Amino acid sequence: MHTVVVGTSGVTASDVLAVARGGARVELSGEAVAALAAAREIVDALAAKPDPVYGVSTGFGALATRHISQELRTQLQRNIVRSHAAGMGPRVEREVVRALMFLRLKTVCSGHTGVRPEVAQTMADVLNAGVTPVVHEYGSLGCSGDLAPLSHCALTLMGEGDAEGPDGVVRPAGELLAEHGIQPVELREKEGLALLNGTDGMLGMLVMALADLDTLYKSADITAALSMEGLLGTDKVLAPELHAIRPHPGQGASAANMLAVLKGSGLTGHHQDDAPRVQDAYSVRCAPQVAGAGRDTLAHARLVAERELASAVDNPVVLPDGRVESNGNFHGAPVAYVLDFLAIAAADLGSIAERRTDRLLDKNRSHGLPPFLADDAGVDSGLMIAQYTQAALVSEMKRLAVPASADSIPSSAMQEDHVSMGWSAARKLRTAVDNLTRIIAIELYAATRAVELREGLTPAPASRAVIDAAREAGVRGPGPDRFLAPDLAAADTFVRERRLVAAAETVTGPLQ
């Protein structure tokens, strides 16, 4: 099994994906253990002094003015976890919780939190045992960290609350820890606070969304190329020299991908035949510009994610010179903004894909295709309602594009008076990514049918490879009306599992 070693300098996106989705084992490096021990010595020394230090010997948030005596500090750390584990709503997905836990461990191992090595090791042990705390949808404002979600994870480390075992059954966390030989931790000064104060949930969801959207943008280039073929459009608009004079890198990459898919096509370039047109509609002609802008948004979001993956987010933090200083690095604004930005770009990509689908189905604009791509229009409705479904998904995408990060609701008696709502931005982006997958699947379904209905014209070899692979995967071709939902579900799976991209790349080579 793949193993990810956590050191003091952060982790990579591939590390997060390996642990969250691939079930990789986690180990602490010797460097991380040494840094943990050194930082803990600083915290222990401060805890022994009579002077109050935030997070070590005081209350939290608006209650930070109270100095806590030594005999109450263990209770204080236990209480902050219990009281902050106040989430509500549906359970969050297992991969999100594993990313959340792993990224909190990443910051703990930085040596800036003051957590003991044995606490960090317990976090790794829980991940390696496949024990997943029950975390709920609501409870994070994306400031002072993803407090409620992280608290539910910390509760599991204490042997309290509920968790899901490797068999998928939810049981008391204490029972699951005992079965795997894991001793619950008794938190000491600062440790409870250190386990709660991070942007780990929203960051984990950002990393996974970036991976998914990387595939979806390639998929959208492929389906746009297929739609161009189905509409007998011209690929001249994809010429590299046209995109070189507006040098946005994402635009160039999308155009290059479409051109690679269309190489050798016998369907493009017929726009001057029976129904002359000077140029194709925007949804066809401007596909690289829209998808390219989204790709450049991905690049910016990836840069933000990389910076955050290299960060130690906690409050207060232990500095190398021995100071323990309060700070505001837990604020989720940098992550929240790009999560919202990605949702906007995804909504627009879904919108332009739906417009191409609608054009394929409209006999007045499809340049010779049957109405709704039906076998016997009137008797058959063809893909009429598939486009309704796609339109409904696009409409929801537009609602999901409304930014969460523009909102702020004060909390903690006005101490935390401006929050990021980054967790909410991440949650809606996950829904948007799911919907975008379905939207692209419906365009794929319509475009492949349209290409096959162009009798006597030969699609590009890459298009043929996609059509053949889709048909083998249960995405059926033209014919009389049938129960359509299973076909659309097969198309969704075909896109979601990256088989669409893989099929095209058997001809084109790696797409950008």
PDB file of C-alpha atoms in Angstrom, residues 182-459:
ATOM      1  CA  ILE A 182      -5.531   2.749  19.644  1.00  0.00           C
ATOM      2  CA  GLN A 183      -5.383   4.446  23.036  1.00  0.00           C
ATOM      3  CA  PRO A 184      -7.598   7.567  23.279  1.00  0.00           C
ATOM      4  CA  VAL A 185      -5.640  10.747  23.960  1.00  0.00           C
ATOM      5  CA  GLU A 186      -5.979  12.959  27.023  1.00  0.00           C
ATOM      6  CA  LEU A 187      -5.410  16.443  25.718  1.00  0.00           C
ATOM      7  CA  ARG A 188      -3.064  18.809  27.524  1.00  0.00           C
ATOM      8  CA  GLU A 189      -2.423  22.554  27.311  1.00  0.00           C
ATOM      9  CA  LYS A 190      -3.127  24.042  23.869  1.00  0.00           C
ATOM     10  CA  GLU A 191      -3.767  20.673  22.220  1.00  0.00           C
ATOM     11  CA  GLY A 192      -7.540  20.888  22.003  1.00  0.00           C
ATOM     12  CA  LEU A 193      -7.303  24.328  20.434  1.00  0.00           C
ATOM     13  CA  ALA A 194      -4.548  23.206  18.030  1.00  0.00           C
ATOM     14  CA  LEU A 195      -6.715  20.384  16.713  1.00  0.00           C
ATOM     15  CA  LEU A 196      -9.564  22.766  15.821  1.00  0.00           C
ATOM     16  CA  ASN A 197      -7.941  25.848  14.338  1.00  0.00           C
ATOM     17  CA  GLY A 198      -7.413  25.299  10.610  1.00  0.00           C
ATOM     18  CA  THR A 199      -8.734  25.703   7.087  1.00  0.00           C
ATOM     19  CA  ASP A 200      -8.310  21.967   6.542  1.00  0.00           C
ATOM     20  CA  GLY A 201     -11.849  21.080   5.470  1.00  0.00           C
ATOM     21  CA  MET A 202     -12.188  23.766   2.842  1.00  0.00           C
ATOM     22  CA  LEU A 203      -8.626  23.128   1.643  1.00  0.00           C
ATOM     23  CA  GLY A 204      -9.210  19.382   1.306  1.00  0.00           C
ATOM     24  CA  MET A 205     -12.341  19.999  -0.737  1.00  0.00           C
ATOM     25  CA  LEU A 206     -10.457  22.520  -2.889  1.00  0.00           C
ATOM     26  CA  VAL A 207      -7.715  19.983  -3.653  1.00  0.00           C
ATOM     27  CA  MET A 208     -10.253  17.333  -4.656  1.00  0.00           C
ATOM     28  CA  ALA A 209     -12.283  19.796  -6.739  1.00  0.00           C
ATOM     29  CA  LEU A 210      -9.139  20.818  -8.616  1.00  0.00           C
ATOM     30  CA  ALA A 211      -8.420  17.197  -9.488  1.00  0.00           C
ATOM     31  CA  ASP A 212     -11.996  16.627 -10.651  1.00  0.00           C
ATOM     32  CA  LEU A 213     -12.182  19.852 -12.639  1.00  0.00           C
ATOM     33  CA  ASP A 214      -8.904  19.101 -14.386  1.00  0.00           C
ATOM     34  CA  THR A 215     -10.612  16.030 -15.855  1.00  0.00           C
ATOM     35  CA  LEU A 216     -13.859  17.863 -16.557  1.00  0.00           C
ATOM     36  CA  TYR A 217     -12.201  20.659 -18.505  1.00  0.00           C
ATOM     37  CA  LYS A 218     -10.508  18.095 -20.749  1.00  0.00           C
ATOM     38  CA  SER A 219     -13.852  16.310 -21.056  1.00  0.00           C
ATOM     39  CA  ALA A 220     -15.562  19.549 -22.044  1.00  0.00           C
ATOM     40  CA  ASP A 221     -12.994  20.160 -24.780  1.00  0.00           C
ATOM     41  CA  ILE A 222     -13.750  16.703 -26.162  1.00  0.00           C
ATOM     42  CA  THR A 223     -17.537  17.091 -26.087  1.00  0.00           C
ATOM     43  CA  ALA A 224     -17.256  20.582 -27.620  1.00  0.00           C
ATOM     44  CA  ALA A 225     -15.238  19.064 -30.477  1.00  0.00           C
ATOM     45  CA  LEU A 226     -17.856  16.342 -30.964  1.00  0.00           C
ATOM     46  CA  SER A 227     -20.618  18.959 -31.001  1.00  0.00           C
ATOM     47  CA  MET A 228     -18.673  20.952 -33.585  1.00  0.00           C
ATOM     48  CA  GLU A 229     -18.586  17.837 -35.751  1.00  0.00           C
ATOM     49  CA  GLY A 230     -22.274  17.149 -35.192  1.00  0.00           C
ATOM     50  CA  LEU A 231     -23.104  20.721 -36.259  1.00  0.00           C
ATOM     51  CA  LEU A 232     -20.751  20.596 -39.263  1.00  0.00           C
ATOM     52  CA  GLY A 233     -18.869  23.536 -37.827  1.00  0.00           C
ATOM     53  CA  THR A 234     -15.487  24.807 -38.899  1.00  0.00           C
ATOM     54  CA  ASP A 235     -12.329  24.021 -36.984  1.00  0.00           C
ATOM     55  CA  LYS A 236     -10.537  26.984 -38.568  1.00  0.00           C
ATOM     56  CA  VAL A 237     -11.340  29.001 -35.421  1.00  0.00           C
ATOM     57  CA  LEU A 238      -9.065  26.643 -33.487  1.00  0.00           C
ATOM     58  CA  ALA A 239      -5.923  27.553 -35.458  1.00  0.00           C
ATOM     59  CA  PRO A 240      -2.963  28.182 -33.106  1.00  0.00           C
ATOM     60  CA  GLU A 241      -2.118  31.499 -34.775  1.00  0.00           C
ATOM     61  CA  LEU A 242      -5.537  32.889 -33.820  1.00  0.00           C
ATOM     62  CA  HIS A 243      -5.035  32.038 -30.174  1.00  0.00           C
ATOM     63  CA  ALA A 244      -1.441  33.212 -30.138  1.00  0.00           C
ATOM     64  CA  ILE A 245      -2.596  36.811 -30.615  1.00  0.00           C
ATOM     65  CA  ARG A 246      -4.696  36.572 -27.433  1.00  0.00           C
ATOM     66  CA  PRO A 247      -2.198  34.622 -25.342  1.00  0.00           C
ATOM     67  CA  HIS A 248      -4.263  33.362 -22.444  1.00  0.00           C
ATOM     68  CA  PRO A 249      -2.687  29.967 -21.706  1.00  0.00           C
ATOM     69  CA  GLY A 250      -5.949  28.195 -20.895  1.00  0.00           C
ATOM     70  CA  GLN A 251      -7.547  29.339 -24.139  1.00  0.00           C
ATOM     71  CA  GLY A 252      -4.614  28.046 -26.135  1.00  0.00           C
ATOM     72  CA  ALA A 253      -4.719  24.709 -24.348  1.00  0.00           C
ATOM     73  CA  SER A 254      -8.459  24.232 -24.932  1.00  0.00           C
ATOM     74  CA  ALA A 255      -8.164  25.106 -28.616  1.00  0.00           C
ATOM     75  CA  ALA A 256      -5.230  22.714 -28.982  1.00  0.00           C
ATOM     76  CA  ASN A 257      -7.226  19.936 -27.326  1.00  0.00           C
ATOM     77  CA  MET A 258     -10.204  20.453 -29.611  1.00  0.00           C
ATOM     78  CA  LEU A 259      -7.955  20.561 -32.654  1.00  0.00           C
ATOM     79  CA  ALA A 260      -6.268  17.313 -31.583  1.00  0.00           C
ATOM     80  CA  VAL A 261      -9.632  15.579 -31.182  1.00  0.00           C
ATOM     81  CA  LEU A 262     -10.836  16.851 -34.578  1.00  0.00           C
ATOM     82  CA  LYS A 263      -7.709  15.916 -36.519  1.00  0.00           C
ATOM     83  CA  GLY A 264      -8.743  13.969 -39.613  1.00  0.00           C
ATOM     84  CA  SER A 265     -12.450  14.768 -39.275  1.00  0.00           C
ATOM     85  CA  GLY A 266     -14.635  14.520 -42.333  1.00  0.00           C
ATOM     86  CA  LEU A 267     -17.444  16.501 -40.698  1.00  0.00           C
ATOM     87  CA  THR A 268     -15.850  19.875 -39.998  1.00  0.00           C
ATOM     88  CA  GLY A 269     -15.708  22.562 -42.662  1.00  0.00           C
ATOM     89  CA  HIS A 270     -19.126  21.896 -44.247  1.00  0.00           C
ATOM     90  CA  HIS A 271     -20.632  25.157 -43.012  1.00  0.00           C
ATOM     91  CA  GLN A 272     -20.736  26.555 -46.556  1.00  0.00           C
ATOM     92  CA  ASP A 273     -22.552  23.589 -48.122  1.00  0.00           C
ATOM     93  CA  ASP A 274     -26.357  23.405 -48.351  1.00  0.00           C
ATOM     94  CA  ALA A 275     -27.078  26.068 -45.739  1.00  0.00           C
ATOM     95  CA  PRO A 276     -24.301  28.673 -46.025  1.00  0.00           C
ATOM     96  CA  ARG A 277     -23.243  30.457 -42.853  1.00  0.00           C
ATOM     97  CA  VAL A 278     -20.414  32.870 -42.424  1.00  0.00           C
ATOM     98  CA  GLN A 279     -19.510  31.659 -38.962  1.00  0.00           C
ATOM     99  CA  ASP A 280     -20.613  29.318 -36.202  1.00  0.00           C
ATOM    100  CA  ALA A 281     -22.592  30.380 -33.151  1.00  0.00           C
ATOM    101  CA  TYR A 282     -20.726  31.597 -30.083  1.00  0.00           C
ATOM    102  CA  SER A 283     -21.300  28.375 -28.131  1.00  0.00           C
ATOM    103  CA  VAL A 284     -19.281  26.562 -30.823  1.00  0.00           C
ATOM    104  CA  ARG A 285     -16.855  29.231 -31.985  1.00  0.00           C
ATOM    105  CA  CYS A 286     -16.005  30.583 -28.524  1.00  0.00           C
ATOM    106  CA  ALA A 287     -15.673  27.236 -26.754  1.00  0.00           C
ATOM    107  CA  PRO A 288     -11.892  27.654 -26.208  1.00  0.00           C
ATOM    108  CA  GLN A 289     -12.335  31.177 -24.867  1.00  0.00           C
ATOM    109  CA  VAL A 290     -14.854  30.119 -22.215  1.00  0.00           C
ATOM    110  CA  ALA A 291     -13.220  26.824 -21.262  1.00  0.00           C
ATOM    111  CA  GLY A 292      -9.824  28.517 -21.403  1.00  0.00           C
ATOM    112  CA  ALA A 293     -10.827  31.218 -18.943  1.00  0.00           C
ATOM    113  CA  GLY A 294     -11.960  28.461 -16.604  1.00  0.00           C
ATOM    114  CA  ARG A 295      -8.632  26.681 -17.028  1.00  0.00           C
ATOM    115  CA  ASP A 296      -6.790  29.867 -16.052  1.00  0.00           C
ATOM    116  CA  THR A 297      -9.042  30.101 -13.003  1.00  0.00           C
ATOM    117  CA  LEU A 298      -8.000  26.555 -12.122  1.00  0.00           C
ATOM    118  CA  ALA A 299      -4.357  27.576 -12.403  1.00  0.00           C
ATOM    119  CA  HIS A 300      -4.863  30.451  -9.966  1.00  0.00           C
ATOM    120  CA  ALA A 301      -6.787  28.242  -7.531  1.00  0.00           C
ATOM    121  CA  ARG A 302      -4.050  25.613  -7.758  1.00  0.00           C
ATOM    122  CA  LEU A 303      -1.465  28.231  -6.773  1.00  0.00           C
ATOM    123  CA  VAL A 304      -3.535  29.210  -3.731  1.00  0.00           C
ATOM    124  CA  ALA A 305      -3.924  25.546  -2.776  1.00  0.00           C
ATOM    125  CA  GLU A 306      -0.180  24.941  -3.066  1.00  0.00           C
ATOM    126  CA  ARG A 307       0.547  27.873  -0.771  1.00  0.00           C
ATOM    127  CA  GLU A 308      -1.999  26.662   1.757  1.00  0.00           C
ATOM    128  CA  LEU A 309      -0.631  23.108   1.606  1.00  0.00           C
ATOM    129  CA  ALA A 310       2.751  24.516   2.607  1.00  0.00           C
ATOM    130  CA  SER A 311       1.256  26.558   5.468  1.00  0.00           C
ATOM    131  CA  ALA A 312       0.967  25.982   9.196  1.00  0.00           C
ATOM    132  CA  VAL A 313      -2.453  27.303  10.155  1.00  0.00           C
ATOM    133  CA  ASP A 314      -3.066  27.567  13.894  1.00  0.00           C
ATOM    134  CA  ASN A 315      -3.669  30.145  16.605  1.00  0.00           C
ATOM    135  CA  PRO A 316      -1.591  30.757  18.601  1.00  0.00           C
ATOM    136  CA  VAL A 317       1.532  29.457  16.858  1.00  0.00           C
ATOM    137  CA  VAL A 318       4.880  28.412  18.312  1.00  0.00           C
ATOM    138  CA  LEU A 319       7.720  30.315  16.641  1.00  0.00           C
ATOM    139  CA  PRO A 320      11.337  29.079  16.385  1.00  0.00           C
ATOM    140  CA  ASP A 321      12.542  31.769  18.806  1.00  0.00           C
ATOM    141  CA  GLY A 322      10.299  30.379  21.532  1.00  0.00           C
ATOM    142  CA  ARG A 323       7.469  32.855  21.305  1.00  0.00           C
ATOM    143  CA  VAL A 324       3.842  31.709  21.243  1.00  0.00           C
ATOM    144  CA  GLU A 325       1.959  34.367  19.327  1.00  0.00           C
ATOM    145  CA  SER A 326      -1.681  34.947  18.479  1.00  0.00           C
ATOM    146  CA  ASN A 327      -2.427  35.605  14.802  1.00  0.00           C
ATOM    147  CA  GLY A 328      -5.149  35.602  12.157  1.00  0.00           C
ATOM    148  CA  ASN A 329      -3.791  32.993   9.744  1.00  0.00           C
ATOM    149  CA  PHE A 330      -6.812  30.770  10.363  1.00  0.00           C
ATOM    150  CA  HIS A 331      -9.021  33.121   8.321  1.00  0.00           C
ATOM    151  CA  GLY A 332     -10.261  31.227   5.277  1.00  0.00           C
ATOM    152  CA  ALA A 333     -10.548  34.142   2.825  1.00  0.00           C
ATOM    153  CA  PRO A 334      -7.753  33.056   0.437  1.00  0.00           C
ATOM    154  CA  VAL A 335      -9.278  29.599   0.043  1.00  0.00           C
ATOM    155  CA  ALA A 336     -12.892  30.778   0.096  1.00  0.00           C
ATOM    156  CA  TYR A 337     -12.395  33.212  -2.770  1.00  0.00           C
ATOM    157  CA  VAL A 338     -11.001  30.623  -5.168  1.00  0.00           C
ATOM    158  CA  LEU A 339     -13.657  28.080  -4.180  1.00  0.00           C
ATOM    159  CA  ASP A 340     -16.296  30.616  -5.217  1.00  0.00           C
ATOM    160  CA  PHE A 341     -14.322  31.573  -8.330  1.00  0.00           C
ATOM    161  CA  LEU A 342     -14.244  27.921  -9.412  1.00  0.00           C
ATOM    162  CA  ALA A 343     -18.009  27.613  -8.951  1.00  0.00           C
ATOM    163  CA  ILE A 344     -18.527  30.622 -11.240  1.00  0.00           C
ATOM    164  CA  ALA A 345     -16.252  29.167 -13.925  1.00  0.00           C
ATOM    165  CA  ALA A 346     -17.895  25.749 -13.649  1.00  0.00           C
ATOM    166  CA  ALA A 347     -21.358  27.311 -14.044  1.00  0.00           C
ATOM    167  CA  ASP A 348     -20.292  29.061 -17.227  1.00  0.00           C
ATOM    168  CA  LEU A 349     -18.725  25.913 -18.652  1.00  0.00           C
ATOM    169  CA  GLY A 350     -21.967  24.040 -17.964  1.00  0.00           C
ATOM    170  CA  SER A 351     -23.976  26.865 -19.521  1.00  0.00           C
ATOM    171  CA  ILE A 352     -22.095  26.867 -22.824  1.00  0.00           C
ATOM    172  CA  ALA A 353     -22.257  23.051 -23.008  1.00  0.00           C
ATOM    173  CA  GLU A 354     -26.037  23.192 -22.619  1.00  0.00           C
ATOM    174  CA  ARG A 355     -26.299  25.755 -25.419  1.00  0.00           C
ATOM    175  CA  ARG A 356     -24.448  23.414 -27.789  1.00  0.00           C
ATOM    176  CA  THR A 357     -26.740  20.548 -26.791  1.00  0.00           C
ATOM    177  CA  ASP A 358     -29.823  22.656 -27.449  1.00  0.00           C
ATOM    178  CA  ARG A 359     -28.436  23.622 -30.865  1.00  0.00           C
ATOM    179  CA  LEU A 360     -27.924  19.943 -31.769  1.00  0.00           C
ATOM    180  CA  LEU A 361     -31.575  19.241 -30.924  1.00  0.00           C
ATOM    181  CA  ASP A 362     -33.172  22.198 -32.740  1.00  0.00           C
ATOM    182  CA  LYS A 363     -33.904  21.366 -36.400  1.00  0.00           C
ATOM    183  CA  ASN A 364     -33.823  25.080 -37.247  1.00  0.00           C
ATOM    184  CA  ARG A 365     -30.229  25.446 -36.105  1.00  0.00           C
ATOM    185  CA  SER A 366     -28.700  21.952 -36.371  1.00  0.00           C
ATOM    186  CA  HIS A 367     -28.027  22.086 -40.125  1.00  0.00           C
ATOM    187  CA  GLY A 368     -29.877  18.982 -41.194  1.00  0.00           C
ATOM    188  CA  LEU A 369     -30.182  16.850 -38.068  1.00  0.00           C
ATOM    189  CA  PRO A 370     -33.616  15.417 -37.180  1.00  0.00           C
ATOM    190  CA  PRO A 371     -35.661  17.267 -34.545  1.00  0.00           C
ATOM    191  CA  PHE A 372     -34.383  16.377 -31.064  1.00  0.00           C
ATOM    192  CA  LEU A 373     -32.184  13.741 -32.727  1.00  0.00           C
ATOM    193  CA  ALA A 374     -35.291  11.547 -32.711  1.00  0.00           C
ATOM    194  CA  ASP A 375     -35.653   8.363 -34.748  1.00  0.00           C
ATOM    195  CA  ASP A 376     -39.171   9.261 -35.938  1.00  0.00           C
ATOM    196  CA  ALA A 377     -39.890  12.799 -34.767  1.00  0.00           C
ATOM    197  CA  GLY A 378     -43.441  13.129 -33.460  1.00  0.00           C
ATOM    198  CA  VAL A 379     -43.729   9.477 -32.638  1.00  0.00           C
ATOM    199  CA  ASP A 380     -40.390   9.749 -30.827  1.00  0.00           C
ATOM    200  CA  SER A 381     -39.357  12.633 -28.590  1.00  0.00           C
ATOM    201  CA  GLY A 382     -35.666  11.824 -28.879  1.00  0.00           C
ATOM    202  CA  LEU A 383     -33.481  13.763 -26.466  1.00  0.00           C
ATOM    203  CA  MET A 384     -35.978  16.528 -25.749  1.00  0.00           C
ATOM    204  CA  ILE A 385     -36.186  15.853 -22.023  1.00  0.00           C
ATOM    205  CA  ALA A 386     -32.501  15.054 -21.684  1.00  0.00           C
ATOM    206  CA  GLN A 387     -31.967  18.716 -22.551  1.00  0.00           C
ATOM    207  CA  TYR A 388     -34.579  19.677 -19.920  1.00  0.00           C
ATOM    208  CA  THR A 389     -32.545  17.783 -17.350  1.00  0.00           C
ATOM    209  CA  GLN A 390     -29.396  19.515 -18.525  1.00  0.00           C
ATOM    210  CA  ALA A 391     -31.107  22.908 -18.340  1.00  0.00           C
ATOM    211  CA  ALA A 392     -32.266  22.195 -14.786  1.00  0.00           C
ATOM    212  CA  LEU A 393     -28.698  21.316 -13.820  1.00  0.00           C
ATOM    213  CA  VAL A 394     -27.380  24.511 -15.414  1.00  0.00           C
ATOM    214  CA  SER A 395     -29.972  26.565 -13.562  1.00  0.00           C
ATOM    215  CA  GLU A 396     -28.808  25.094 -10.262  1.00  0.00           C
ATOM    216  CA  MET A 397     -25.198  25.733 -11.256  1.00  0.00           C
ATOM    217  CA  LYS A 398     -26.025  29.416 -11.584  1.00  0.00           C
ATOM    218  CA  ARG A 399     -27.482  29.465  -8.087  1.00  0.00           C
ATOM    219  CA  LEU A 400     -24.407  27.666  -6.766  1.00  0.00           C
ATOM    220  CA  ALA A 401     -22.226  30.327  -8.403  1.00  0.00           C
ATOM    221  CA  VAL A 402     -23.522  32.959  -5.970  1.00  0.00           C
ATOM    222  CA  PRO A 403     -20.460  33.523  -3.758  1.00  0.00           C
ATOM    223  CA  ALA A 404     -20.477  32.352  -0.168  1.00  0.00           C
ATOM    224  CA  SER A 405     -17.352  34.359   0.631  1.00  0.00           C
ATOM    225  CA  ALA A 406     -19.194  37.654   0.146  1.00  0.00           C
ATOM    226  CA  ASP A 407     -21.193  36.839   3.279  1.00  0.00           C
ATOM    227  CA  SER A 408     -20.154  37.153   6.917  1.00  0.00           C
ATOM    228  CA  ILE A 409     -22.123  36.566  10.107  1.00  0.00           C
ATOM    229  CA  PRO A 410     -20.434  37.738  13.336  1.00  0.00           C
ATOM    230  CA  SER A 411     -19.933  35.152  16.077  1.00  0.00           C
ATOM    231  CA  SER A 412     -18.344  34.613  19.506  1.00  0.00           C
ATOM    232  CA  ALA A 413     -19.842  37.747  21.056  1.00  0.00           C
ATOM    233  CA  MET A 414     -18.409  39.888  18.242  1.00  0.00           C
ATOM    234  CA  GLN A 415     -14.841  38.681  18.821  1.00  0.00           C
ATOM    235  CA  GLU A 416     -15.041  36.772  15.545  1.00  0.00           C
ATOM    236  CA  ASP A 417     -16.812  39.564  13.728  1.00  0.00           C
ATOM    237  CA  HIS A 418     -15.750  38.787  10.145  1.00  0.00           C
ATOM    238  CA  VAL A 419     -15.718  35.246   8.822  1.00  0.00           C
ATOM    239  CA  SER A 420     -14.945  33.680   5.426  1.00  0.00           C
ATOM    240  CA  MET A 421     -17.740  31.138   4.911  1.00  0.00           C
ATOM    241  CA  GLY A 422     -15.116  29.077   3.084  1.00  0.00           C
ATOM    242  CA  TRP A 423     -16.561  25.741   4.222  1.00  0.00           C
ATOM    243  CA  SER A 424     -19.896  26.718   2.658  1.00  0.00           C
ATOM    244  CA  ALA A 425     -18.103  27.732  -0.545  1.00  0.00           C
ATOM    245  CA  ALA A 426     -16.424  24.328  -0.630  1.00  0.00           C
ATOM    246  CA  ARG A 427     -19.626  22.402  -0.001  1.00  0.00           C
ATOM    247  CA  LYS A 428     -21.488  24.115  -2.849  1.00  0.00           C
ATOM    248  CA  LEU A 429     -18.512  23.659  -5.165  1.00  0.00           C
ATOM    249  CA  ARG A 430     -18.698  19.900  -4.608  1.00  0.00           C
ATOM    250  CA  THR A 431     -22.330  19.994  -5.765  1.00  0.00           C
ATOM    251  CA  ALA A 432     -21.359  22.146  -8.726  1.00  0.00           C
ATOM    252  CA  VAL A 433     -18.642  19.689  -9.770  1.00  0.00           C
ATOM    253  CA  ASP A 434     -21.156  16.825  -9.602  1.00  0.00           C
ATOM    254  CA  ASN A 435     -23.647  18.763 -11.700  1.00  0.00           C
ATOM    255  CA  LEU A 436     -21.032  19.785 -14.251  1.00  0.00           C
ATOM    256  CA  THR A 437     -20.153  16.118 -14.722  1.00  0.00           C
ATOM    257  CA  ARG A 438     -23.794  15.366 -15.546  1.00  0.00           C
ATOM    258  CA  ILE A 439     -24.074  18.349 -17.908  1.00  0.00           C
ATOM    259  CA  ILE A 440     -21.010  17.245 -19.870  1.00  0.00           C
ATOM    260  CA  ALA A 441     -22.362  13.680 -19.932  1.00  0.00           C
ATOM    261  CA  ILE A 442     -25.579  14.888 -21.563  1.00  0.00           C
ATOM    262  CA  GLU A 443     -23.656  16.879 -24.189  1.00  0.00           C
ATOM    263  CA  LEU A 444     -21.603  13.757 -24.847  1.00  0.00           C
ATOM    264  CA  TYR A 445     -24.778  11.713 -25.259  1.00  0.00           C
ATOM    265  CA  ALA A 446     -26.279  14.196 -27.714  1.00  0.00           C
ATOM    266  CA  ALA A 447     -23.087  14.885 -29.659  1.00  0.00           C
ATOM    267  CA  THR A 448     -22.187  11.240 -30.210  1.00  0.00           C
ATOM    268  CA  ARG A 449     -25.699  10.575 -31.497  1.00  0.00           C
ATOM    269  CA  ALA A 450     -25.516  13.609 -33.792  1.00  0.00           C
ATOM    270  CA  VAL A 451     -22.186  12.511 -35.251  1.00  0.00           C
ATOM    271  CA  GLU A 452     -23.533   9.027 -35.944  1.00  0.00           C
ATOM    272  CA  LEU A 453     -26.585  10.520 -37.650  1.00  0.00           C
ATOM    273  CA  ARG A 454     -24.342  12.290 -40.186  1.00  0.00           C
ATOM    274  CA  GLU A 455     -24.434   9.389 -42.596  1.00  0.00           C
ATOM    275  CA  GLY A 456     -21.798   9.374 -45.286  1.00  0.00           C
ATOM    276  CA  LEU A 457     -19.427  11.616 -43.327  1.00  0.00           C
ATOM    277  CA  THR A 458     -16.511  10.220 -41.329  1.00  0.00           C
ATOM    278  CA  PRO A 459     -15.764  11.538 -37.841  1.00  0.00           C
TER     279      PRO A 459
END
